[in-house]
Amino acid sequence: MKVILTSQGDSLDAAMDARFGRAAKFLLWDSSTQAVTVVDNQQSLDAPQGAGIQAAMTVIKQGANAVITSHCGPKAFRVLQEAGVKVYLTKAAKCREALQLFQDGKLQEASNANVEGHWT
Amino acid sequence: MKVAVASGKGGTGKTTVSLALAAAAESPCLLLDCDVEEPNCHLFTSAEPWRTEGVDVLVPEFLGDGCDGCGACVRSCRFNVLAGFGRKVMVFAEMCHSCGGCVLACPHGALREIPYSIGRLEFRHAEGFELISGVMNVGYAMAPPLIRQLKKHLPASGLALLDCPPGTSCSMVTSVRDCDFVVLVTEPTPFGLHDLRLAVDTLAELNLPCGVIVNRAEAGATLIHDYCQEAELPILLEIPLSRQIAETCSAGGGLLDACPDLKEPLQALLAQTLPGLLAGRSVAS
């Protein structure tokens, strides 16, 4: 399975980026190879509005099955849910820590967005 | 004559002044409440709406049939209203600016435009004037389309007053645009002055003439006067800081109920000062 983590840097040692839509980077982790690929989120960072929607489409294009992040808004959540991408929320500080919690089955799948939507 | 009442800073007394001008006007006038996010002129009249008109904008609807997942619609939207994956497109209508671009961009006819309610206009026969209020739906964030619809009811002649939203963003600009004169209501505080400057600069960009009403004026608080002198802006009126005015307005009364003496200067403002300033301006240009 493929999992996207929202990250402030380019490796699993980086700090998690709490935001989904405007995350600095996405880390794509592939469970079959254990490989980590950095996925750009610049398009969403530059978006005047709809960053979460854009970011969700980036995740879907990467073929990810799940997202691990801290905050996910309602529009992004709807797009991810519609595409069958699961969302896992964590307060872990580091990406490696978040991934470990996920692999240990300690993260619960979110059934709703956990932050409010906004306009810009 | 179309007179906009705007401010920059919120809570300076735009609605109080708009209603007082409407009440003082010598012939019946029309008052538009353009503060569609939180219209409040109607709170000061007992009249119920005699007519309500829904306001819609056009947004895309995904029809499904024909979509081959090319993504042309998604790429065409600079506002990220559409999310597409596979042969499915999701529409976040509340973010749409109604340009119709996505419908044109779709080569397969898989999208069409449908109406989307953003609010309503309420028409009231108030005491001595007609009131039309724009009321935006809760949860919707784009005021300009509703304000434009409201302004379609402006009369070709006669006096119209527009109670504008605070600030200097799109909703204020949409409200004051095409008016003949803008009355800026402010208060003698640093915040009042700061936002007055922003409003004056905005109106300069729009090439609209303006003057200032100082509300809650106090002897010795001269910062607005100093600025107006420097910026060569006319001070149209001063409304004193008065507990009695505050109490009257809090109980649903008007400025003229608390200060009948202000009726004459407000009448003079509408009948002489503003026409005079406008005539002077057209001579100057």
mmCIF file of C-alpha atoms in Angstrom:
data_model
loop_
_atom_site.group_PDB
_atom_site.id
_atom_site.type_symbol
_atom_site.label_atom_id
_atom_site.label_comp_id
_atom_site.label_asym_id
_atom_site.label_seq_id
_atom_site.Cartn_x
_atom_site.Cartn_y
_atom_site.Cartn_z
ATOM 1 C CA MET A 1 0.000 0.000 0.000
ATOM 2 C CA LYS A 2 1.004 3.613 -0.565
ATOM 3 C CA VAL A 3 0.764 6.182 2.206
ATOM 4 C CA ILE A 4 1.221 9.972 2.040
ATOM 5 C CA LEU A 5 2.572 11.834 5.072
ATOM 6 C CA THR A 6 2.442 15.636 5.361
ATOM 7 C CA SER A 7 5.995 16.751 6.046
ATOM 8 C CA GLN A 8 8.046 19.889 6.576
ATOM 9 C CA GLY A 9 11.091 18.264 4.923
ATOM 10 C CA ASP A 10 12.360 15.702 2.470
ATOM 11 C CA SER A 11 12.779 12.610 4.642
ATOM 12 C CA LEU A 12 11.103 10.603 7.382
ATOM 13 C CA ASP A 13 13.397 12.346 9.883
ATOM 14 C CA ALA A 14 11.669 15.647 9.127
ATOM 15 C CA ALA A 15 8.962 17.162 11.313
ATOM 16 C CA MET A 16 5.359 16.478 10.351
ATOM 17 C CA ASP A 17 3.549 19.397 8.744
ATOM 18 C CA ALA A 18 0.313 19.632 10.718
ATOM 19 C CA ARG A 19 -1.607 21.012 7.735
ATOM 20 C CA PHE A 20 -2.851 18.841 4.928
ATOM 21 C CA GLY A 21 -3.827 21.318 2.200
ATOM 22 C CA ARG A 22 -0.879 23.632 2.634
ATOM 23 C CA ALA A 23 1.683 21.044 3.721
ATOM 24 C CA ALA A 24 5.228 21.997 2.697
ATOM 25 C CA LYS A 25 5.865 18.533 1.210
ATOM 26 C CA PHE A 26 4.257 15.160 0.856
ATOM 27 C CA LEU A 27 6.245 11.985 1.577
ATOM 28 C CA LEU A 28 4.991 8.971 -0.344
ATOM 29 C CA TRP A 29 5.834 5.737 1.454
ATOM 30 C CA ASP A 30 5.431 2.437 -0.360
ATOM 31 C CA SER A 31 4.971 -0.528 1.974
ATOM 32 C CA SER A 32 6.112 -3.059 -0.633
ATOM 33 C CA THR A 33 9.530 -1.436 -1.133
ATOM 34 C CA GLN A 34 9.777 0.687 2.056
ATOM 35 C CA ALA A 35 10.874 3.474 -0.313
ATOM 36 C CA VAL A 36 10.078 7.122 0.405
ATOM 37 C CA THR A 37 9.519 9.577 -2.443
ATOM 38 C CA VAL A 38 9.125 13.333 -2.019
ATOM 39 C CA VAL A 39 6.004 14.724 -3.702
ATOM 40 C CA ASP A 40 5.743 18.433 -4.377
ATOM 41 C CA ASN A 41 2.718 20.373 -3.059
ATOM 42 C CA GLN A 42 3.692 23.749 -4.511
ATOM 43 C CA GLN A 43 0.510 24.084 -6.561
ATOM 44 C CA SER A 44 -1.580 24.000 -3.374
ATOM 45 C CA LEU A 45 0.792 26.304 -1.506
ATOM 46 C CA ASP A 46 0.345 28.854 -4.298
ATOM 47 C CA ALA A 47 -3.444 28.460 -4.520
ATOM 48 C CA PRO A 48 -5.470 31.498 -3.383
ATOM 49 C CA GLN A 49 -8.240 29.139 -2.305
ATOM 50 C CA GLY A 50 -9.029 25.442 -2.552
ATOM 51 C CA ALA A 51 -5.585 24.290 -1.389
ATOM 52 C CA GLY A 52 -7.097 21.250 0.325
ATOM 53 C CA ILE A 53 -8.977 20.209 -2.821
ATOM 54 C CA GLN A 54 -5.790 20.531 -4.911
ATOM 55 C CA ALA A 55 -3.748 18.636 -2.348
ATOM 56 C CA ALA A 56 -6.329 15.847 -2.263
ATOM 57 C CA MET A 57 -6.098 15.492 -6.045
ATOM 58 C CA THR A 58 -2.295 15.338 -5.807
ATOM 59 C CA VAL A 59 -2.653 12.486 -3.301
ATOM 60 C CA ILE A 60 -5.119 10.669 -5.573
ATOM 61 C CA LYS A 61 -2.819 11.086 -8.607
ATOM 62 C CA GLN A 62 0.001 9.437 -6.656
ATOM 63 C CA GLY A 63 -2.197 6.394 -6.191
ATOM 64 C CA ALA A 64 -2.009 6.642 -2.399
ATOM 65 C CA ASN A 65 -4.389 4.546 -0.298
ATOM 66 C CA ALA A 66 -4.047 6.586 2.870
ATOM 67 C CA VAL A 67 -2.999 9.988 4.202
ATOM 68 C CA ILE A 68 -1.368 10.600 7.578
ATOM 69 C CA THR A 69 -1.649 14.189 8.755
ATOM 70 C CA SER A 70 -2.685 16.292 11.756
ATOM 71 C CA HIS A 71 -5.364 18.611 10.373
ATOM 72 C CA CYS A 72 -7.716 17.851 7.510
ATOM 73 C CA GLY A 73 -10.471 20.250 6.424
ATOM 74 C CA PRO A 74 -13.966 19.372 5.174
ATOM 75 C CA LYS A 75 -13.463 19.874 1.427
ATOM 76 C CA ALA A 76 -10.214 17.919 1.289
ATOM 77 C CA PHE A 77 -11.790 15.195 3.398
ATOM 78 C CA ARG A 78 -14.776 14.911 1.042
ATOM 79 C CA VAL A 79 -12.529 14.537 -2.012
ATOM 80 C CA LEU A 80 -10.309 11.948 -0.319
ATOM 81 C CA GLN A 81 -13.314 10.019 0.972
ATOM 82 C CA GLU A 82 -14.990 10.049 -2.443
ATOM 83 C CA ALA A 83 -11.810 8.637 -3.991
ATOM 84 C CA GLY A 84 -11.521 5.961 -1.292
ATOM 85 C CA VAL A 85 -8.379 7.390 0.321
ATOM 86 C CA LYS A 86 -8.349 6.837 4.090
ATOM 87 C CA VAL A 87 -7.302 9.647 6.422
ATOM 88 C CA TYR A 88 -5.367 8.959 9.639
ATOM 89 C CA LEU A 89 -4.844 11.778 12.122
ATOM 90 C CA THR A 90 -1.897 12.001 14.475
ATOM 91 C CA LYS A 91 -0.192 14.488 16.752
ATOM 92 C CA ALA A 92 3.205 12.843 16.233
ATOM 93 C CA ALA A 93 5.995 15.388 15.834
ATOM 94 C CA LYS A 94 8.181 13.469 13.374
ATOM 95 C CA CYS A 95 7.163 11.692 10.182
ATOM 96 C CA ARG A 96 9.048 8.509 11.184
ATOM 97 C CA GLU A 97 7.170 8.411 14.481
ATOM 98 C CA ALA A 98 3.807 8.885 12.681
ATOM 99 C CA LEU A 99 4.604 6.131 10.212
ATOM 100 C CA GLN A 100 5.616 3.777 13.039
ATOM 101 C CA LEU A 101 2.322 4.435 14.848
ATOM 102 C CA PHE A 102 0.487 3.709 11.598
ATOM 103 C CA GLN A 103 2.390 0.456 11.007
ATOM 104 C CA ASP A 104 1.725 -0.595 14.605
ATOM 105 C CA GLY A 105 -1.988 -0.068 13.969
ATOM 106 C CA LYS A 106 -2.153 2.705 16.575
ATOM 107 C CA LEU A 107 -3.712 5.347 14.314
ATOM 108 C CA GLN A 108 -7.462 5.396 13.923
ATOM 109 C CA GLU A 109 -9.098 6.122 10.617
ATOM 110 C CA ALA A 110 -10.831 9.520 10.676
ATOM 111 C CA SER A 111 -14.532 9.552 9.917
ATOM 112 C CA ASN A 112 -14.725 13.319 9.584
ATOM 113 C CA ALA A 113 -12.659 16.429 8.946
ATOM 114 C CA ASN A 114 -11.126 17.688 12.192
ATOM 115 C CA VAL A 115 -10.747 21.377 11.358
ATOM 116 C CA GLU A 116 -13.168 23.892 9.875
ATOM 117 C CA GLY A 117 -13.136 25.013 6.287
ATOM 118 C CA HIS A 118 -12.032 28.487 5.328
ATOM 119 C CA TRP A 119 -11.934 30.701 2.274
ATOM 120 C CA THR A 120 -8.375 31.766 1.712
ATOM 121 C CA MET B 1 -27.928 61.536 -6.806
ATOM 122 C CA LYS B 2 -26.444 58.304 -5.502
ATOM 123 C CA VAL B 3 -24.752 58.781 -2.147
ATOM 124 C CA ALA B 4 -22.761 55.923 -0.611
ATOM 125 C CA VAL B 5 -22.159 55.882 3.131
ATOM 126 C CA ALA B 6 -18.935 54.009 3.841
ATOM 127 C CA SER B 7 -16.284 54.071 6.538
ATOM 128 C CA GLY B 8 -13.216 51.929 6.465
ATOM 129 C CA LYS B 9 -13.515 51.054 10.148
ATOM 130 C CA GLY B 10 -16.578 49.117 11.230
ATOM 131 C CA GLY B 11 -18.911 50.408 13.919
ATOM 132 C CA THR B 12 -18.382 54.093 13.200
ATOM 133 C CA GLY B 13 -22.052 54.827 12.509
ATOM 134 C CA LYS B 14 -22.677 54.149 8.784
ATOM 135 C CA THR B 15 -26.143 52.744 9.396
ATOM 136 C CA THR B 16 -26.999 55.473 11.908
ATOM 137 C CA VAL B 17 -26.012 58.139 9.370
ATOM 138 C CA SER B 18 -27.693 56.359 6.424
ATOM 139 C CA LEU B 19 -30.983 56.093 8.286
ATOM 140 C CA ALA B 20 -30.754 59.682 9.528
ATOM 141 C CA LEU B 21 -30.115 60.920 5.975
ATOM 142 C CA ALA B 22 -33.070 58.891 4.709
ATOM 143 C CA ALA B 23 -35.276 60.277 7.464
ATOM 144 C CA ALA B 24 -34.108 63.845 6.855
ATOM 145 C CA ALA B 25 -34.459 63.768 3.061
ATOM 146 C CA GLU B 26 -37.088 66.206 1.904
ATOM 147 C CA SER B 27 -38.538 63.939 -0.763
ATOM 148 C CA PRO B 28 -38.918 60.167 -0.470
ATOM 149 C CA CYS B 29 -35.682 58.352 -1.194
ATOM 150 C CA LEU B 30 -34.442 54.816 -1.624
ATOM 151 C CA LEU B 31 -32.033 53.264 0.881
ATOM 152 C CA LEU B 32 -30.057 50.175 -0.146
ATOM 153 C CA ASP B 33 -28.489 48.129 2.631
ATOM 154 C CA CYS B 34 -25.373 46.884 0.832
ATOM 155 C CA ASP B 35 -23.824 45.373 3.970
ATOM 156 C CA VAL B 36 -25.155 42.008 2.844
ATOM 157 C CA GLU B 37 -23.090 39.987 5.336
ATOM 158 C CA GLU B 38 -24.857 41.652 8.230
ATOM 159 C CA PRO B 39 -27.579 44.009 7.032
ATOM 160 C CA ASN B 40 -29.063 46.008 9.892
ATOM 161 C CA CYS B 41 -31.026 48.976 8.503
ATOM 162 C CA HIS B 42 -34.234 46.942 8.763
ATOM 163 C CA LEU B 43 -33.775 46.610 12.528
ATOM 164 C CA PHE B 44 -34.714 50.281 12.803
ATOM 165 C CA THR B 45 -38.032 49.994 11.017
ATOM 166 C CA SER B 46 -41.113 48.077 12.070
ATOM 167 C CA ALA B 47 -42.046 47.370 8.431
ATOM 168 C CA GLU B 48 -42.104 43.773 7.299
ATOM 169 C CA PRO B 49 -40.917 42.983 3.751
ATOM 170 C CA TRP B 50 -43.682 43.445 1.179
ATOM 171 C CA ARG B 51 -41.578 41.569 -1.344
ATOM 172 C CA THR B 52 -38.641 39.178 -1.287
ATOM 173 C CA GLU B 53 -36.513 38.290 -4.294
ATOM 174 C CA GLY B 54 -34.106 35.359 -4.354
ATOM 175 C CA VAL B 55 -30.628 35.925 -5.768
ATOM 176 C CA ASP B 56 -28.800 33.119 -7.562
ATOM 177 C CA VAL B 57 -25.483 32.791 -9.317
ATOM 178 C CA LEU B 58 -24.661 30.169 -11.946
ATOM 179 C CA VAL B 59 -22.400 27.296 -10.945
ATOM 180 C CA PRO B 60 -21.402 24.112 -12.763
ATOM 181 C CA GLU B 61 -23.177 20.818 -12.300
ATOM 182 C CA PHE B 62 -21.476 17.572 -13.266
ATOM 183 C CA LEU B 63 -23.717 15.512 -15.515
ATOM 184 C CA GLY B 64 -21.472 12.455 -15.709
ATOM 185 C CA ASP B 65 -22.437 11.274 -19.165
ATOM 186 C CA GLY B 66 -19.649 11.822 -21.668
ATOM 187 C CA CYS B 67 -16.884 12.491 -19.122
ATOM 188 C CA ASP B 68 -13.701 10.677 -20.076
ATOM 189 C CA GLY B 69 -11.681 12.062 -17.173
ATOM 190 C CA CYS B 70 -9.591 14.421 -19.330
ATOM 191 C CA GLY B 71 -9.399 16.999 -16.528
ATOM 192 C CA ALA B 72 -9.908 20.017 -18.824
ATOM 193 C CA CYS B 73 -12.578 21.443 -16.512
ATOM 194 C CA VAL B 74 -10.411 21.095 -13.405
ATOM 195 C CA ARG B 75 -7.440 22.765 -15.113
ATOM 196 C CA SER B 76 -9.606 25.619 -16.411
ATOM 197 C CA CYS B 77 -10.635 26.751 -12.907
ATOM 198 C CA ARG B 78 -8.272 29.148 -11.166
ATOM 199 C CA PHE B 79 -10.413 28.990 -8.032
ATOM 200 C CA ASN B 80 -10.059 25.228 -7.476
ATOM 201 C CA VAL B 81 -13.814 24.698 -7.470
ATOM 202 C CA LEU B 82 -13.593 21.338 -9.214
ATOM 203 C CA ALA B 83 -11.973 18.115 -8.082
ATOM 204 C CA GLY B 84 -11.671 15.377 -10.686
ATOM 205 C CA PHE B 85 -10.451 11.819 -10.567
ATOM 206 C CA GLY B 86 -11.342 8.901 -12.782
ATOM 207 C CA ARG B 87 -14.520 9.805 -14.617
ATOM 208 C CA LYS B 88 -15.874 11.792 -11.744
ATOM 209 C CA VAL B 89 -15.932 15.528 -11.061
ATOM 210 C CA MET B 90 -16.878 17.023 -7.689
ATOM 211 C CA VAL B 91 -18.108 20.633 -7.562
ATOM 212 C CA PHE B 92 -17.556 22.942 -4.565
ATOM 213 C CA ALA B 93 -20.161 25.465 -5.668
ATOM 214 C CA GLU B 94 -19.704 27.848 -2.738
ATOM 215 C CA MET B 95 -16.237 28.772 -4.076
ATOM 216 C CA CYS B 96 -17.354 29.340 -7.688
ATOM 217 C CA HIS B 97 -16.985 32.787 -9.275
ATOM 218 C CA SER B 98 -19.555 31.925 -11.965
ATOM 219 C CA CYS B 99 -17.291 32.527 -14.969
ATOM 220 C CA GLY B 100 -18.671 29.528 -16.862
ATOM 221 C CA GLY B 101 -15.161 28.615 -18.032
ATOM 222 C CA CYS B 102 -15.338 24.968 -16.992
ATOM 223 C CA VAL B 103 -18.502 24.388 -19.013
ATOM 224 C CA LEU B 104 -16.796 25.876 -22.071
ATOM 225 C CA ALA B 105 -13.605 23.914 -21.406
ATOM 226 C CA CYS B 106 -15.353 20.523 -21.284
ATOM 227 C CA PRO B 107 -15.116 19.007 -24.778
ATOM 228 C CA HIS B 108 -17.735 16.364 -23.940
ATOM 229 C CA GLY B 109 -20.666 18.404 -22.637
ATOM 230 C CA ALA B 110 -20.403 16.720 -19.249
ATOM 231 C CA LEU B 111 -21.009 19.953 -17.290
ATOM 232 C CA ARG B 112 -23.848 22.462 -17.371
ATOM 233 C CA GLU B 113 -24.638 25.629 -15.435
ATOM 234 C CA ILE B 114 -27.370 25.637 -12.804
ATOM 235 C CA PRO B 115 -28.614 28.346 -10.398
ATOM 236 C CA TYR B 116 -27.158 28.408 -6.883
ATOM 237 C CA SER B 117 -28.862 30.508 -4.211
ATOM 238 C CA ILE B 118 -26.557 33.041 -2.509
ATOM 239 C CA GLY B 119 -29.139 35.194 -0.726
ATOM 240 C CA ARG B 120 -32.171 37.409 -1.153
ATOM 241 C CA LEU B 121 -33.338 40.996 -1.426
ATOM 242 C CA GLU B 122 -35.965 42.255 1.022
ATOM 243 C CA PHE B 123 -38.152 45.233 0.066
ATOM 244 C CA ARG B 124 -39.739 47.344 2.802
ATOM 245 C CA HIS B 125 -41.870 50.482 2.871
ATOM 246 C CA ALA B 126 -40.126 52.169 5.796
ATOM 247 C CA GLU B 127 -41.248 55.387 7.467
ATOM 248 C CA GLY B 128 -40.613 58.038 4.799
ATOM 249 C CA PHE B 129 -38.355 55.999 2.527
ATOM 250 C CA GLU B 130 -38.093 52.725 0.648
ATOM 251 C CA LEU B 131 -35.594 50.178 1.936
ATOM 252 C CA ILE B 132 -34.083 47.277 0.008
ATOM 253 C CA SER B 133 -31.760 45.038 2.001
ATOM 254 C CA GLY B 134 -29.365 42.472 0.578
ATOM 255 C CA VAL B 135 -29.224 39.396 2.793
ATOM 256 C CA MET B 136 -26.489 36.876 2.033
ATOM 257 C CA ASN B 137 -26.981 33.236 2.899
ATOM 258 C CA VAL B 138 -25.109 32.087 5.992
ATOM 259 C CA GLY B 139 -22.088 30.056 4.896
ATOM 260 C CA TYR B 140 -21.623 31.895 1.618
ATOM 261 C CA ALA B 141 -18.647 34.258 1.416
ATOM 262 C CA MET B 142 -18.802 36.260 -1.815
ATOM 263 C CA ALA B 143 -20.811 39.436 -1.403
ATOM 264 C CA PRO B 144 -20.248 41.262 -4.739
ATOM 265 C CA PRO B 145 -22.739 39.299 -6.908
ATOM 266 C CA LEU B 146 -25.495 39.961 -4.368
ATOM 267 C CA ILE B 147 -24.553 43.651 -4.083
ATOM 268 C CA ARG B 148 -24.581 43.982 -7.887
ATOM 269 C CA GLN B 149 -28.074 42.482 -7.996
ATOM 270 C CA LEU B 150 -29.173 44.884 -5.235
ATOM 271 C CA LYS B 151 -27.787 47.879 -7.143
ATOM 272 C CA LYS B 152 -29.836 46.968 -10.211
ATOM 273 C CA HIS B 153 -32.748 48.486 -8.252
ATOM 274 C CA LEU B 154 -31.115 51.932 -8.147
ATOM 275 C CA PRO B 155 -33.473 54.510 -9.662
ATOM 276 C CA ALA B 156 -32.499 56.542 -12.721
ATOM 277 C CA SER B 157 -33.196 59.777 -10.832
ATOM 278 C CA GLY B 158 -33.950 60.991 -7.335
ATOM 279 C CA LEU B 159 -31.985 60.385 -4.173
ATOM 280 C CA ALA B 160 -30.567 56.953 -3.392
ATOM 281 C CA LEU B 161 -28.509 56.180 -0.297
ATOM 282 C CA LEU B 162 -26.273 53.132 -0.050
ATOM 283 C CA ASP B 163 -25.309 51.859 3.394
ATOM 284 C CA CYS B 164 -22.004 50.145 2.536
ATOM 285 C CA PRO B 165 -20.059 47.312 4.158
ATOM 286 C CA PRO B 166 -17.087 48.306 6.302
ATOM 287 C CA GLY B 167 -13.542 47.849 5.091
ATOM 288 C CA THR B 168 -12.063 48.548 1.682
ATOM 289 C CA SER B 169 -12.300 45.143 0.033
ATOM 290 C CA CYS B 170 -14.389 43.889 -2.906
ATOM 291 C CA SER B 171 -17.746 44.307 -1.188
ATOM 292 C CA MET B 172 -17.094 47.956 -0.306
ATOM 293 C CA VAL B 173 -15.668 48.683 -3.776
ATOM 294 C CA THR B 174 -18.674 47.026 -5.441
ATOM 295 C CA SER B 175 -21.015 49.134 -3.302
ATOM 296 C CA VAL B 176 -19.429 52.555 -3.873
ATOM 297 C CA ARG B 177 -18.601 52.074 -7.555
ATOM 298 C CA ASP B 178 -20.724 54.303 -9.845
ATOM 299 C CA CYS B 179 -22.022 56.381 -6.946
ATOM 300 C CA ASP B 180 -21.881 60.172 -7.231
ATOM 301 C CA PHE B 181 -20.469 60.842 -3.775
ATOM 302 C CA VAL B 182 -19.170 58.866 -0.814
ATOM 303 C CA VAL B 183 -19.813 60.004 2.743
ATOM 304 C CA LEU B 184 -17.146 58.502 4.992
ATOM 305 C CA VAL B 185 -18.211 58.124 8.606
ATOM 306 C CA THR B 186 -15.386 57.907 11.111
ATOM 307 C CA GLU B 187 -14.577 58.519 14.750
ATOM 308 C CA PRO B 188 -11.731 60.488 16.328
ATOM 309 C CA THR B 189 -9.622 57.489 17.377
ATOM 310 C CA PRO B 190 -6.307 56.256 15.938
ATOM 311 C CA PHE B 191 -8.133 53.213 14.543
ATOM 312 C CA GLY B 192 -10.809 55.434 12.990
ATOM 313 C CA LEU B 193 -8.136 57.595 11.367
ATOM 314 C CA HIS B 194 -6.121 54.611 10.147
ATOM 315 C CA ASP B 195 -9.059 53.031 8.363
ATOM 316 C CA LEU B 196 -10.331 56.390 7.108
ATOM 317 C CA ARG B 197 -7.008 56.820 5.299
ATOM 318 C CA LEU B 198 -7.433 53.398 3.682
ATOM 319 C CA ALA B 199 -10.933 54.303 2.549
ATOM 320 C CA VAL B 200 -9.814 57.685 1.178
ATOM 321 C CA ASP B 201 -6.959 56.015 -0.732
ATOM 322 C CA THR B 202 -9.369 53.420 -2.149
ATOM 323 C CA LEU B 203 -11.799 56.114 -3.315
ATOM 324 C CA ALA B 204 -8.919 58.040 -4.919
ATOM 325 C CA GLU B 205 -8.133 54.924 -6.973
ATOM 326 C CA LEU B 206 -11.791 54.800 -7.991
ATOM 327 C CA ASN B 207 -11.804 58.538 -8.738
ATOM 328 C CA LEU B 208 -14.821 59.060 -6.453
ATOM 329 C CA PRO B 209 -15.371 62.280 -4.484
ATOM 330 C CA CYS B 210 -15.801 61.965 -0.729
ATOM 331 C CA GLY B 211 -16.328 63.911 2.452
ATOM 332 C CA VAL B 212 -16.154 63.031 6.119
ATOM 333 C CA ILE B 213 -18.656 62.839 8.940
ATOM 334 C CA VAL B 214 -16.989 62.718 12.348
ATOM 335 C CA ASN B 215 -19.110 60.648 14.699
ATOM 336 C CA ARG B 216 -18.634 60.611 18.474
ATOM 337 C CA ALA B 217 -16.869 63.957 18.101
ATOM 338 C CA GLU B 218 -15.312 65.423 21.241
ATOM 339 C CA ALA B 219 -13.750 68.795 21.881
ATOM 340 C CA GLY B 220 -9.984 68.402 21.765
ATOM 341 C CA ALA B 221 -9.975 65.231 19.668
ATOM 342 C CA THR B 222 -8.676 66.835 16.505
ATOM 343 C CA LEU B 223 -6.861 64.007 14.730
ATOM 344 C CA ILE B 224 -9.548 63.585 12.070
ATOM 345 C CA HIS B 225 -9.730 67.347 11.488
ATOM 346 C CA ASP B 226 -5.945 67.543 11.187
ATOM 347 C CA TYR B 227 -5.913 64.747 8.631
ATOM 348 C CA CYS B 228 -8.830 66.182 6.633
ATOM 349 C CA GLN B 229 -7.129 69.554 6.466
ATOM 350 C CA GLU B 230 -3.923 67.966 5.226
ATOM 351 C CA ALA B 231 -5.782 65.752 2.716
ATOM 352 C CA GLU B 232 -8.076 68.620 1.652
ATOM 353 C CA LEU B 233 -11.223 66.682 2.497
ATOM 354 C CA PRO B 234 -14.433 68.449 3.524
ATOM 355 C CA ILE B 235 -15.821 67.698 6.965
ATOM 356 C CA LEU B 236 -19.545 67.465 6.291
ATOM 357 C CA LEU B 237 -20.869 67.080 9.808
ATOM 358 C CA GLU B 238 -19.932 66.340 13.388
ATOM 359 C CA ILE B 239 -22.107 64.131 15.549
ATOM 360 C CA PRO B 240 -21.264 64.620 19.217
ATOM 361 C CA LEU B 241 -20.235 61.813 21.541
ATOM 362 C CA SER B 242 -23.429 61.430 23.489
ATOM 363 C CA ARG B 243 -24.797 58.807 25.815
ATOM 364 C CA GLN B 244 -28.284 59.868 24.805
ATOM 365 C CA ILE B 245 -27.653 59.037 21.129
ATOM 366 C CA ALA B 246 -26.202 55.655 22.092
ATOM 367 C CA GLU B 247 -29.173 54.836 24.299
ATOM 368 C CA THR B 248 -31.726 55.926 21.693
ATOM 369 C CA CYS B 249 -30.087 53.871 18.919
ATOM 370 C CA SER B 250 -29.698 50.864 21.221
ATOM 371 C CA ALA B 251 -33.451 50.972 21.800
ATOM 372 C CA GLY B 252 -34.106 50.951 18.039
ATOM 373 C CA GLY B 253 -34.496 54.690 17.632
ATOM 374 C CA GLY B 254 -32.792 56.957 15.137
ATOM 375 C CA LEU B 255 -30.213 59.684 15.414
ATOM 376 C CA LEU B 256 -32.861 62.333 14.787
ATOM 377 C CA ASP B 257 -34.989 61.014 17.661
ATOM 378 C CA ALA B 258 -32.085 61.740 19.979
ATOM 379 C CA CYS B 259 -30.885 64.903 18.226
ATOM 380 C CA PRO B 260 -33.691 66.626 16.278
ATOM 381 C CA ASP B 261 -31.298 69.547 15.812
ATOM 382 C CA LEU B 262 -29.342 67.463 13.323
ATOM 383 C CA LYS B 263 -32.231 67.292 10.859
ATOM 384 C CA GLU B 264 -31.517 70.693 9.377
ATOM 385 C CA PRO B 265 -27.770 70.143 8.802
ATOM 386 C CA LEU B 266 -28.505 66.721 7.259
ATOM 387 C CA GLN B 267 -31.089 68.294 4.948
ATOM 388 C CA ALA B 268 -28.603 70.978 3.994
ATOM 389 C CA LEU B 269 -25.991 68.334 3.356
ATOM 390 C CA LEU B 270 -28.242 66.534 0.869
ATOM 391 C CA ALA B 271 -29.847 69.591 -0.712
ATOM 392 C CA GLN B 272 -26.901 71.997 -0.855
ATOM 393 C CA THR B 273 -23.482 70.771 0.260
ATOM 394 C CA LEU B 274 -23.252 67.597 -1.824
ATOM 395 C CA PRO B 275 -24.753 69.076 -5.008
ATOM 396 C CA GLY B 276 -22.402 72.034 -4.516
ATOM 397 C CA LEU B 277 -19.346 69.808 -4.128
ATOM 398 C CA LEU B 278 -20.366 67.783 -7.198
ATOM 399 C CA ALA B 279 -20.936 70.918 -9.273
ATOM 400 C CA GLY B 280 -17.546 72.267 -8.185
ATOM 401 C CA ARG B 281 -15.947 68.980 -9.155
ATOM 402 C CA SER B 282 -17.469 68.914 -12.632
ATOM 403 C CA VAL B 283 -16.317 72.513 -13.190
ATOM 404 C CA ALA B 284 -12.806 71.603 -12.018
ATOM 405 C CA SER B 285 -12.570 68.659 -14.368
#
